[in-house]
Tab-separated table of C-alpha atoms and ligand atoms in Angstrom:
chain	number	residue	atom	x	y	z
A	135	MET	CA	-15.742	18.949	9.492
A	136	SER	CA	-12.636	16.824	10.769
A	137	GLU	CA	-9.615	17.221	8.632
A	138	ASN	CA	-8.865	13.379	9.022
A	139	ILE	CA	-10.407	11.434	6.331
A	140	VAL	CA	-10.239	8.363	8.480
A	141	LEU	CA	-9.816	7.999	12.100
A	142	LEU	CA	-9.172	5.037	14.065
A	143	GLU	CA	-8.579	5.178	17.945
A	144	GLN	CA	-7.681	2.280	20.066
A	145	VAL	CA	-9.789	-0.025	17.703
A	146	ASN	CA	-10.549	-3.744	18.525
A	147	LYS	CA	-12.441	-6.211	16.693
A	148	ASN	CA	-12.923	-9.879	17.870
A	149	TYR	CA	-14.226	-12.826	16.069
A	150	GLN	CA	-15.579	-14.855	18.833
A	151	GLN	CA	-12.215	-15.769	20.603
A	152	LEU	CA	-9.933	-14.200	18.012
A	153	ALA	CA	-8.734	-10.795	18.153
A	154	ALA	CA	-8.494	-9.954	14.667
A	155	LEU	CA	-7.446	-6.001	15.499
A	156	GLN	CA	-5.909	-4.979	18.873
A	157	ASN	CA	-5.785	-1.261	19.681
A	158	ILE	CA	-5.437	-0.037	16.336
A	159	ASP	CA	-4.716	3.860	15.777
A	160	LEU	CA	-4.612	5.534	12.422
A	161	LYS	CA	-4.922	9.226	10.997
A	162	LEU	CA	-5.414	9.727	7.268
A	163	ALA	CA	-5.559	13.152	5.746
A	164	ALA	CA	-6.883	14.193	2.558
A	165	GLY	CA	-4.255	13.215	-0.127
A	166	GLU	CA	-2.398	10.641	1.920
A	167	VAL	CA	-1.747	7.095	0.810
A	168	LEU	CA	-1.179	4.513	3.493
A	169	GLY	CA	0.288	1.259	2.568
A	170	LEU	CA	-1.249	-1.600	4.726
A	171	PHE	CA	0.825	-4.655	5.051
A	172	GLY	CA	0.944	-8.023	6.869
A	173	HIS	CA	0.746	-11.754	6.385
A	174	ASN	CA	-2.378	-13.635	5.704
A	175	GLY	CA	-4.599	-13.349	8.432
A	176	ALA	CA	-3.128	-10.174	9.734
A	177	GLY	CA	-6.145	-8.300	9.844
A	178	LYS	CA	-5.904	-5.965	6.760
A	179	THR	CA	-9.361	-6.667	5.371
A	180	THR	CA	-10.816	-6.644	8.688
A	181	MET	CA	-9.458	-2.946	9.192
A	182	MET	CA	-11.058	-2.377	5.530
A	183	LYS	CA	-14.358	-3.346	6.659
A	184	LEU	CA	-14.446	-1.449	9.539
A	185	ILE	CA	-13.691	1.675	7.906
A	186	LEU	CA	-16.626	0.867	5.139
A	187	GLY	CA	-18.931	0.121	7.928
A	188	ILE	CA	-19.525	-3.365	6.906
A	189	ILE	CA	-18.567	-4.711	10.244
A	190	LYS	CA	-18.581	-2.908	13.580
A	191	ALA	CA	-15.700	-2.284	16.137
A	192	GLY	CA	-15.823	-4.090	19.474
A	193	SER	CA	-14.368	-0.896	20.963
A	194	GLY	CA	-12.662	2.066	20.148
A	195	LYS	CA	-13.407	4.962	17.890
A	196	VAL	CA	-13.853	4.733	14.075
A	197	SER	CA	-14.616	7.712	11.947
A	198	VAL	CA	-14.790	8.299	8.092
A	199	PHE	CA	-15.585	11.773	7.006
A	200	GLY	CA	-16.147	12.812	10.285
A	201	VAL	CA	-19.026	10.092	11.093
A	202	ASP	CA	-19.028	6.769	12.485
A	203	PRO	CA	-19.387	4.494	9.322
A	204	GLN	CA	-22.277	2.738	11.515
A	205	ASN	CA	-24.100	5.814	11.774
A	206	LYS	CA	-27.121	6.236	9.298
A	207	LYS	CA	-25.447	9.843	8.510
A	208	ALA	CA	-22.758	7.764	7.012
A	209	TRP	CA	-24.738	6.970	3.838
A	210	SER	CA	-24.249	10.337	2.402
A	211	SER	CA	-20.437	9.837	2.434
A	212	ARG	CA	-20.372	6.242	1.134
A	213	LYS	CA	-20.904	7.696	-2.169
A	214	LYS	CA	-17.418	9.343	-1.808
A	215	ILE	CA	-15.628	5.910	-1.223
A	216	GLY	CA	-14.285	3.590	-3.763
A	217	TYR	CA	-13.632	-0.034	-2.883
A	218	LEU	CA	-11.909	-2.961	-4.456
A	219	PRO	CA	-12.443	-6.085	-2.762
A	220	GLU	CA	-9.893	-8.785	-2.411
A	221	ASN	CA	-12.302	-11.143	-4.735
A	222	VAL	CA	-13.753	-9.188	-7.294
A	223	SER	CA	-16.883	-10.931	-8.733
A	224	PHE	CA	-19.612	-9.583	-11.079
A	225	TYR	CA	-22.729	-10.556	-12.758
A	226	ASP	CA	-20.972	-12.741	-15.389
A	227	GLN	CA	-23.666	-12.703	-18.120
A	228	LEU	CA	-23.306	-8.628	-18.423
A	229	THR	CA	-20.799	-7.052	-20.596
A	230	GLY	CA	-17.829	-4.987	-18.991
A	231	PHE	CA	-19.649	-1.623	-19.991
A	232	GLU	CA	-23.072	-2.931	-18.377
A	233	VAL	CA	-21.525	-3.966	-15.325
A	234	LEU	CA	-19.885	-0.508	-14.870
A	235	THR	CA	-23.074	1.240	-15.867
A	236	TYR	CA	-24.797	-0.754	-13.140
A	237	PHE	CA	-22.359	0.527	-10.560
A	238	ALA	CA	-22.329	4.149	-11.888
A	239	ARG	CA	-26.011	3.825	-11.006
A	240	LEU	CA	-25.600	2.562	-7.546
A	241	LYS	CA	-23.148	5.364	-6.723
A	242	SER	CA	-25.136	7.994	-8.665
A	243	ALA	CA	-21.844	8.647	-10.726
A	244	ASP	CA	-22.013	10.427	-14.135
A	245	LYS	CA	-22.705	7.769	-16.794
A	246	LYS	CA	-20.247	9.570	-19.012
A	247	GLN	CA	-17.461	8.064	-16.862
A	248	VAL	CA	-18.120	4.523	-17.587
A	249	ALA	CA	-16.553	4.754	-21.200
A	250	ALA	CA	-13.775	6.873	-19.746
A	251	LEU	CA	-12.719	4.485	-17.312
A	252	LEU	CA	-12.931	1.579	-19.460
A	253	ASP	CA	-10.345	3.366	-21.425
A	254	GLN	CA	-8.284	4.370	-18.379
A	255	VAL	CA	-7.941	0.521	-17.230
A	256	GLY	CA	-7.432	-0.483	-21.063
A	257	LEU	CA	-10.617	-2.390	-21.426
A	258	SER	CA	-12.339	-0.674	-24.348
A	259	PHE	CA	-11.585	-3.420	-26.406
A	260	ALA	CA	-13.408	-5.880	-24.407
A	261	GLU	CA	-16.317	-3.427	-23.238
A	262	ASN	CA	-19.280	-5.338	-25.018
A	263	ARG	CA	-17.995	-9.055	-24.168
A	264	PRO	CA	-19.603	-10.552	-21.291
A	265	VAL	CA	-17.455	-10.778	-18.341
A	266	ARG	CA	-17.731	-14.308	-18.152
A	267	THR	CA	-15.208	-14.188	-21.116
A	268	TYR	CA	-12.792	-12.052	-19.344
A	269	SER	CA	-9.175	-12.948	-18.185
A	270	LYS	CA	-8.405	-12.749	-14.134
A	271	GLY	CA	-6.298	-9.606	-15.032
A	272	MET	CA	-9.425	-8.208	-17.050
A	273	ARG	CA	-11.724	-8.842	-14.198
A	274	GLN	CA	-9.186	-7.054	-11.808
A	275	ARG	CA	-8.948	-4.003	-14.197
A	276	LEU	CA	-12.991	-3.947	-14.102
A	277	GLY	CA	-12.785	-4.005	-10.352
A	278	LEU	CA	-10.330	-0.921	-10.400
A	279	ALA	CA	-12.733	1.053	-12.987
A	280	GLN	CA	-15.483	0.180	-10.312
A	281	ALA	CA	-13.578	1.656	-7.591
A	282	PHE	CA	-12.605	4.706	-9.487
A	283	LEU	CA	-16.343	5.504	-10.176
A	284	GLY	CA	-17.674	8.659	-8.715
A	285	ASP	CA	-14.806	10.454	-8.335
A	286	PRO	CA	-13.897	9.212	-4.984
A	287	LYS	CA	-12.171	11.196	-2.220
A	288	LEU	CA	-11.361	7.749	-0.187
A	289	LEU	CA	-10.464	4.394	-1.896
A	290	LEU	CA	-9.928	1.293	-0.042
A	291	LEU	CA	-8.032	-1.206	-2.323
A	292	ASP	CA	-7.440	-4.826	-1.241
A	293	GLU	CA	-4.558	-6.421	-3.421
A	294	PRO	CA	-5.326	-4.039	-6.310
A	295	THR	CA	-2.345	-5.422	-8.453
A	296	VAL	CA	-3.042	-9.005	-8.023
A	297	GLY	CA	-3.480	-10.476	-11.802
A	298	LEU	CA	-2.523	-7.484	-13.441
A	299	ASP	CA	0.496	-7.612	-15.920
A	300	PRO	CA	3.477	-5.316	-15.301
A	301	ILE	CA	2.209	-2.681	-17.762
A	302	ALA	CA	-1.384	-2.524	-16.168
A	303	THR	CA	0.546	-2.351	-12.901
A	304	GLN	CA	2.377	0.794	-14.079
A	305	GLU	CA	-0.614	2.301	-15.153
A	306	PHE	CA	-2.466	1.488	-11.981
A	307	TYR	CA	0.133	3.350	-9.844
A	308	ALA	CA	-0.359	6.089	-12.325
A	309	SER	CA	-3.999	6.402	-11.301
A	310	VAL	CA	-2.859	6.125	-7.649
A	311	ASP	CA	-0.519	9.228	-8.186
A	312	GLN	CA	-3.133	11.102	-10.179
A	313	LEU	CA	-5.974	10.326	-7.479
A	314	ARG	CA	-3.668	11.429	-4.590
A	315	SER	CA	-2.571	14.692	-6.223
A	316	ASN	CA	-6.413	15.213	-6.602
A	317	GLY	CA	-6.652	15.212	-3.200
A	318	ALA	CA	-8.068	11.500	-2.700
A	319	SER	CA	-6.794	9.584	0.339
A	320	ILE	CA	-6.032	6.060	-0.261
A	321	ILE	CA	-5.611	2.939	1.775
A	322	LEU	CA	-3.662	0.120	-0.092
A	323	CYS	CA	-3.336	-3.461	1.019
A	324	SER	CA	-0.513	-5.394	-0.969
A	325	HIS	CA	1.597	-8.582	-0.616
A	326	ILE	CA	3.353	-7.636	-3.541
A	327	LEU	CA	5.948	-4.997	-2.353
A	328	PRO	CA	8.331	-4.210	-5.024
A	329	GLY	CA	7.113	-1.115	-6.652
A	330	VAL	CA	4.691	0.192	-4.080
A	331	GLU	CA	7.234	2.421	-2.063
A	332	GLN	CA	7.280	5.300	-4.351
A	333	HIS	CA	3.653	5.628	-4.611
A	334	ILE	CA	2.719	5.538	-0.537
A	335	ASP	CA	3.294	8.375	2.106
A	336	ARG	CA	3.120	5.938	5.096
A	337	ALA	CA	3.071	2.434	5.971
A	338	MET	CA	1.286	0.269	8.551
A	339	ILE	CA	2.503	-3.376	9.066
A	340	LEU	CA	-0.033	-5.585	10.951
A	341	SER	CA	0.893	-8.652	12.479
A	342	GLY	CA	-1.819	-10.943	14.362
A	343	GLY	CA	-3.943	-8.160	14.433
A	344	LYS	CA	-1.522	-5.463	15.874
A	345	SER	CA	0.258	-2.782	14.442
A	346	VAL	CA	3.943	-3.403	14.680
A	347	ALA	CA	5.061	-0.476	12.851
A	348	ALA	CA	3.591	2.634	11.403
A	349	GLY	CA	4.984	5.515	9.889
A	350	THR	CA	6.639	7.148	6.935
A	351	LEU	CA	9.090	4.935	5.125
A	352	SER	CA	12.040	7.149	6.212
A	353	THR	CA	10.827	6.612	9.939
A	354	LEU	CA	10.572	3.074	9.701
A	355	ARG	CA	14.030	3.114	8.138
A	356	ASP	CA	15.514	4.931	10.871
A	357	ILE	CA	13.749	2.850	13.551
A	358	ALA	CA	15.108	-0.221	11.788
A	359	GLN	CA	18.600	0.951	11.306
A	360	LEU	CA	18.995	-1.100	8.540
A	361	PRO	CA	22.084	-0.461	6.593
A	362	VAL	CA	22.566	1.029	3.027
A	363	SER	CA	24.473	-1.447	0.771
A	364	ILE	CA	27.309	0.031	-1.430
A	365	LYS	CA	28.703	-1.986	-4.445
A	366	THR	CA	32.041	-0.989	-5.670
A	367	GLN	CA	33.931	-1.918	-8.605
A	368	GLY	CA	37.668	-2.003	-9.114
A	369	ILE	CA	38.897	-1.310	-5.436
A	370	ASN	CA	38.718	-4.356	-3.572
A	371	GLU	CA	42.360	-4.127	-2.359
A	372	LYS	CA	42.091	-0.624	-1.199
A	373	LEU	CA	38.941	-1.398	0.761
A	374	LEU	CA	40.904	-4.270	2.554
A	375	ASP	CA	43.866	-1.928	3.274
A	376	ASN	CA	41.627	0.622	4.768
A	377	LYS	CA	40.655	-0.033	8.351
A	378	LYS	CA	37.324	2.010	8.559
A	379	LEU	CA	36.315	0.800	5.107
A	380	ALA	CA	37.166	-2.648	5.807
A	381	ALA	CA	35.181	-2.662	8.995
A	382	PHE	CA	31.842	-2.111	6.728
A	383	MET	CA	32.886	-4.901	4.117
A	384	VAL	CA	30.426	-7.821	4.112
A	385	ALA	CA	31.720	-9.387	0.735
A	386	PRO	CA	34.319	-8.523	-1.658
A	387	ASN	CA	33.228	-5.022	-3.251
A	388	LEU	CA	30.240	-4.859	-0.689
A	389	LEU	CA	29.786	-2.737	2.181
A	390	HIS	CA	26.963	-2.109	4.652
A	391	VAL	CA	27.049	0.991	5.960
A	392	PRO	CA	24.708	2.959	8.549
A	393	GLU	CA	22.862	5.502	7.108
A	394	SER	CA	24.397	8.056	9.144
A	395	GLU	CA	27.794	7.330	7.842
A	396	LYS	CA	26.764	7.034	4.136
A	397	ILE	CA	27.893	10.367	2.744
A	398	ASP	CA	31.422	10.070	4.561
A	399	VAL	CA	31.927	6.570	3.023
A	400	ILE	CA	30.635	7.686	-0.252
A	401	ARG	CA	33.330	10.419	-0.430
A	402	GLU	CA	36.131	8.278	0.878
A	403	LEU	CA	35.262	5.816	-2.024
A	404	MET	CA	34.974	8.664	-4.587
A	405	SER	CA	38.846	9.532	-3.810
A	406	PHE	CA	40.064	6.050	-5.088
A	407	LYS	CA	40.975	6.619	-8.689
A	408	LYS	CA	40.629	3.246	-9.583
A	409	LEU	CA	36.915	3.329	-8.614
A	410	THR	CA	35.192	2.478	-11.976
A	411	ASP	CA	31.444	1.811	-10.302
A	412	LEU	CA	29.422	2.360	-7.448
A	413	GLN	CA	25.948	1.435	-6.615
A	414	VAL	CA	24.147	2.601	-3.338
A	415	GLU	CA	20.876	0.677	-2.421
A	416	THR	CA	18.526	2.031	0.407
A	417	PRO	CA	16.283	-0.764	2.334
A	418	THR	CA	13.474	-1.833	0.468
A	419	LEU	CA	10.089	-1.876	1.906
A	420	ALA	CA	10.636	-5.813	1.627
A	421	GLN	CA	13.783	-5.456	3.848
A	422	ILE	CA	11.889	-3.237	6.350
A	423	TYR	CA	8.349	-5.344	6.300
A	424	HIS	CA	10.967	-8.613	7.266
A	425	TYR	CA	12.538	-6.591	9.827
A	426	PHE	CA	9.502	-5.437	11.669
A	427	LEU	CA	7.864	-8.795	11.358
A	428	GLU	CA	10.824	-10.720	12.556
A	429	ASN	CA	12.281	-8.424	15.421
A	430	LYS	CA	10.963	-9.138	18.486
A	431	LYS	CA	11.427	-5.518	19.688
A	432	ALA	CA	9.161	-4.303	16.910
A	433	GLY	CA	6.040	-4.265	18.966
A	434	THR	CA	7.217	-1.068	20.608
A	435	THR	CA	7.793	0.832	17.637
A	436	GLN	CA	4.465	2.283	16.603
A	437	GLU	CA	4.519	6.106	15.878
A	438	LYS	CA	2.037	8.062	17.637
A	439	ALA	CA	1.485	10.264	14.772
A	440	LEU	CA	-0.272	7.890	12.805
B	764	LIG	P1	-5.199	-12.013	3.774
B	764	LIG	O1	-3.755	-11.356	3.304
B	764	LIG	O2	-5.064	-13.502	3.819
B	764	LIG	O3	-6.173	-11.551	3.008
B	764	LIG	P2	-5.998	-10.115	6.093
B	764	LIG	O4	-4.718	-9.483	6.779
B	764	LIG	O5	-6.773	-9.422	4.982
B	764	LIG	O6	-5.415	-11.553	5.287
B	764	LIG	P3	-8.433	-10.746	7.669
B	764	LIG	O7	-9.225	-11.259	6.379
B	764	LIG	O8	-8.700	-9.571	8.132
B	764	LIG	O9	-6.947	-10.861	7.168
B	764	LIG	O10	-8.499	-11.788	8.792
B	764	LIG	C1	-8.014	-11.533	10.099
B	764	LIG	C2	-8.331	-12.561	10.959
B	764	LIG	O11	-9.737	-12.513	11.314
B	764	LIG	C3	-8.109	-13.994	10.368
B	764	LIG	O12	-7.522	-14.823	11.335
B	764	LIG	C4	-9.220	-14.434	9.687
B	764	LIG	O13	-9.412	-16.044	10.008
B	764	LIG	C5	-10.251	-13.903	10.994
B	764	LIG	N1	-11.558	-13.666	10.239
B	764	LIG	C6	-11.603	-12.912	9.179
B	764	LIG	N2	-12.965	-12.684	8.893
B	764	LIG	C7	-13.705	-13.677	9.969
B	764	LIG	C8	-15.173	-14.184	10.104
B	764	LIG	N3	-16.375	-13.592	9.327
B	764	LIG	N4	-15.228	-14.757	10.936
B	764	LIG	C9	-14.394	-15.193	11.877
B	764	LIG	N5	-12.968	-14.997	11.695
B	764	LIG	C10	-12.618	-14.193	10.668
């Protein structure tokens, strides 16, 4: 059996004249979490649908659990996949408990999981209420419980945190970490970038159906060469007097320093007795995302390993 849970090789997908995906390569191993990012219409949902076997690639190779999802043999591996679609909708007249029981039957999952999952997503209090009375966030929580059914080995989550309050978002990421440590592979699409980075192993940024960046965040940080921000307090005059440090100053008490110089600069800053505070900020996922989408050279940065 292939060690890659998902493998895409030079995948293309057109909708009539529109190239929705072009030459996409991806290898996702067991226990790996991929963050898939891109503007509206970039091709994220199309990629998920190809992996699920809902649509067929125009060309290239798609393999999930070692089988082409279009092949009849893929039926047996479907039960190992959890999917949260972009727009969750349920039979509104059923209760949350009934909805999840229905999906458990479809997935041949243990019905005992239903109550446990409703508890995990914080919906036990409303499990006997019809879904039509649920708020947007409650529907999203039910959608997540549905995706988590059956101990999935591959999870495809399209905008999982949309509509979730901050605590539910935190709990969602705790579930992602738990699933990952249990060996599940996860592909996570999100427009909400803050808070995602510590939960993903790799990122792929799509633009107009093309992968403009792919790799670990530290690889992408290296390629983008975005500076580290260092905020100081109490030594603005000293910074101005120091030729080397002054060259990194972009505003009073604020330096933008290349990653490679960070430690040297911090050492030098620490030598000032008048230094009262120091804050170091590495480039965020949002900054990395903007860099690759705005930078014309970005098309050449695809990491071969992914
Ligand atoms: P969003 O962030 O808005 O959800 P996305 O990255 O998921 O966007 P996709 O839904 O994959 O984007 O769409 C990629 C492109 O393919 C878009 O230009 C979209 O209009 C087009 N597209 C998607 N589905 C179809 C379809 N069934 N028929 C024709 N074009 C489609």
